[in-house]
Coordinates of C-alpha atoms in Angstrom, one line a residue:
M298 CA 8.3 -5.8 9.9
L299 CA 4.8 -6.4 8.7
T300 CA 2.3 -6.1 11.7
Q301 CA -0.9 -6.3 10.0
L302 CA -2.5 -7.4 6.6
N303 CA -6.1 -6.8 5.3
A304 CA -7.3 -7.6 1.8
E305 CA -10.8 -7.4 0.2
N306 CA -11.7 -9.5 -2.9
F307 CA -8.6 -11.7 -3.1
K308 CA -9.1 -15.1 -4.2
S309 CA -11.5 -17.0 -1.8
W310 CA -11.3 -14.1 0.5
Q311 CA -14.1 -11.4 0.2
N312 CA -12.5 -9.7 3.4
I313 CA -9.6 -11.2 5.2
G314 CA -10.2 -8.6 8.1
E315 CA -7.5 -6.9 10.1
M316 CA -5.0 -9.9 10.5
G317 CA -2.2 -9.4 13.0
L318 CA 1.2 -10.6 12.0
A319 CA 4.3 -11.3 13.8
S320 CA 7.9 -12.5 13.5
V321 CA 6.3 -16.1 13.5
T322 CA 2.6 -16.4 12.6
G323 CA 0.8 -19.5 12.2
L324 CA -2.0 -19.9 9.8
F325 CA -4.5 -22.6 10.8
G326 CA -7.7 -23.9 9.0
T327 CA -9.6 -26.5 7.3
N328 CA -8.6 -27.7 3.8
S329 CA -9.6 -25.1 1.1
S330 CA -10.2 -22.4 3.8
G331 CA -7.9 -19.9 2.3
K332 CA -4.3 -20.0 4.0
T333 CA -2.6 -20.4 0.9
S334 CA -4.3 -17.4 -0.7
I335 CA -2.9 -15.4 2.2
L336 CA 0.6 -16.4 1.5
Q337 CA 0.1 -16.0 -2.2
L338 CA -1.0 -12.5 -1.6
I339 CA 2.3 -11.7 0.3
L340 CA 4.3 -13.4 -2.2
M341 CA 2.5 -11.4 -5.2
L342 CA 3.1 -8.0 -3.2
K343 CA 6.9 -9.0 -2.6
Q344 CA 7.4 -9.9 -6.4
T345 CA 5.6 -6.6 -7.3
I346 CA 7.7 -4.6 -5.2
E347 CA 10.9 -6.4 -6.7
S348 CA 9.8 -6.0 -10.1
A349 CA 11.9 -3.7 -12.4
N350 CA 8.9 -2.6 -14.4
R351 CA 7.6 0.5 -12.8
K352 CA 4.5 0.8 -15.1
Q353 CA 3.1 -2.5 -13.9
I354 CA 0.5 -2.2 -11.2
I355 CA 0.7 -5.7 -9.9
D356 CA 3.1 -8.5 -10.9
F357 CA 0.8 -11.6 -11.1
G358 CA 4.0 -13.7 -12.0
S359 CA 5.5 -16.0 -14.4
E360 CA 7.1 -19.5 -14.3
D361 CA 10.2 -17.5 -12.7
S362 CA 8.3 -15.8 -9.9
Y363 CA 7.3 -16.7 -6.3
V364 CA 3.9 -17.3 -7.4
N365 CA 2.1 -17.4 -10.8
L366 CA -1.3 -16.2 -10.3
G367 CA -2.6 -15.7 -13.8
N368 CA -4.6 -12.4 -14.2
Y369 CA -6.7 -10.0 -12.5
R370 CA -9.7 -12.1 -12.9
D371 CA -8.0 -15.1 -11.6
I372 CA -7.1 -13.4 -8.4
I373 CA -10.3 -11.4 -7.7
Y374 CA -13.0 -12.9 -5.4
N375 CA -15.6 -15.2 -7.3
H376 CA -13.6 -14.2 -10.5
E377 CA -15.7 -11.0 -11.0
G378 CA -13.7 -8.5 -12.7
M379 CA -15.8 -5.6 -11.7
R380 CA -14.9 -5.9 -8.0
N381 CA -11.9 -3.8 -6.8
L382 CA -8.9 -5.2 -5.0
N383 CA -8.3 -3.5 -1.7
I384 CA -5.1 -4.1 0.2
A385 CA -3.8 -2.5 3.4
L386 CA -0.3 -3.3 5.0
T387 CA 0.8 -2.2 8.4
W388 CA 4.7 -2.4 9.4
E389 CA 6.9 -1.1 12.1
L390 CA 10.0 0.7 11.1
A391 CA 13.3 -0.5 12.4
E392 CA 14.3 3.2 12.9
P393 CA 11.8 6.0 13.1
I394 CA 11.6 8.6 10.0
E395 CA 11.6 12.2 11.2
V396 CA 10.3 14.6 8.8
Y397 CA 11.3 18.3 9.0
N398 CA 9.6 21.6 7.8
Y399 CA 11.6 22.3 4.4
E400 CA 11.0 26.2 5.3
I401 CA 12.3 26.0 8.9
S402 CA 14.7 23.0 8.9
S403 CA 14.9 22.6 12.7
E404 CA 11.0 22.1 13.0
R405 CA 10.3 18.5 13.2
L406 CA 6.9 17.8 11.7
F407 CA 6.5 14.0 12.4
K408 CA 8.2 11.1 13.9
V409 CA 7.1 8.0 12.2
N410 CA 7.5 4.4 13.9
K411 CA 4.6 2.5 12.2
L412 CA 3.1 3.2 8.5
T413 CA 0.1 1.8 6.9
F414 CA -0.2 1.5 3.2
Q415 CA -3.6 1.2 1.6
L416 CA -4.2 0.6 -2.2
T417 CA -7.5 0.1 -4.2
I418 CA -7.0 -1.5 -7.7
A419 CA -9.8 -1.7 -10.3
L420 CA -9.8 -3.4 -13.8
N421 CA -11.2 -0.9 -16.6
L422 CA -9.8 -1.4 -19.9
S423 CA -6.5 -2.1 -18.0
L424 CA -5.6 -2.2 -14.3
I425 CA -5.9 1.2 -12.8
V426 CA -4.9 2.4 -9.3
Q427 CA -8.1 3.8 -7.9
E428 CA -6.5 5.2 -4.7
F429 CA -3.3 4.8 -2.5
N430 CA -2.2 6.4 0.6
Y431 CA 0.1 6.2 3.4
S432 CA -1.0 6.8 7.0
F433 CA 0.6 7.1 10.2
F434 CA -0.1 8.1 14.0
D435 CA 2.2 11.0 15.6
Q436 CA 1.5 12.9 18.7
G437 CA -2.1 11.8 19.1
K438 CA -3.0 12.6 15.5
T439 CA -3.4 10.5 12.3
Y440 CA -2.0 11.7 9.3
K441 CA -2.8 10.5 5.7
F442 CA -1.2 11.3 2.4
G443 CA -1.9 9.9 -1.0
M444 CA -3.9 10.1 -4.5
K445 CA -7.4 9.3 -5.5
R446 CA -8.3 8.8 -9.2
Q447 CA -10.7 11.5 -10.4
A448 CA -10.8 10.8 -14.3
A449 CA -9.0 8.8 -16.8
E450 CA -5.4 10.2 -16.0
E451 CA -6.4 12.6 -13.4
Y452 CA -5.7 12.2 -9.6
Q453 CA -6.5 14.3 -6.5
L454 CA -3.9 14.7 -3.9
V455 CA -5.1 13.6 -0.5
A456 CA -3.8 14.9 2.7
E457 CA -5.5 14.6 6.1
G458 CA -4.1 15.8 9.3
Y459 CA -1.9 18.5 7.8
P460 CA -2.4 21.2 5.3
M461 CA -0.8 20.8 1.7
K462 CA 1.4 23.6 0.6
A463 CA 1.9 24.3 -3.1
I464 CA 5.7 24.4 -3.9
T465 CA 6.8 26.6 -6.8
E466 CA 9.5 25.4 -9.3
D467 CA 12.0 27.9 -7.9
Q468 CA 11.9 26.3 -4.5
D469 CA 14.3 23.5 -4.1
I470 CA 13.0 21.5 -1.0
F471 CA 15.8 18.9 -1.8
L472 CA 18.7 20.9 -0.9
P473 CA 20.5 19.9 2.3
R474 CA 19.4 21.7 5.3
V475 CA 21.8 22.1 8.4
C476 CA 19.7 21.5 11.6

C-alpha cells in the first residue's frame, strides 16, 4: 500500500512535500489548489506501470488512458521544460522481501518491509531518466541502490549501505539455492 508521495515540479506543484497516504486519504483545499493534480500524478504513474511500452519513460496518456496529460511541458511546473520532474513513492509490502547472499545462501542480507522509489526525469532532446533508486531501512541502517546518469548513454551504479561486488559471466547467481 502506498504510504507516502512526494513530487517536485508537477503541474501547479513546485513541491508537494512529503504527503502521507493511507487506505482512505482525503484531499481538501480551495478551488484550483492542486487536488486534482495529485490524483492525475498517481494515475499517470499507474498507466506508466501498466504500459506495455518499456522504452517509454512516462505515459502521458491518450483518449483511452486514465488521464491524458499532453506532454512533458504540459505537466511541468510553470511549463518550464528545463525543470526536472522529481517523484518519490513509499509503500509498505504485503509480505517482506528477504534477500540472501548468493555466495552463502543461508546468510540473509536484508529483510525489506517498506520500499521507497525515487525518480528524476529531465527533458533534453527527448525525455531522459537522470536518476532512479530504491531505498529501504533494515536493522538500523538505510540502503540505497540505483543508477545516476553520467553522460548521453552512460549511467553510474549507486549503492549506499552495502558494497557492490562485480559478478563475472561464469557466476550464475540465478541458480536456485537450497537454504
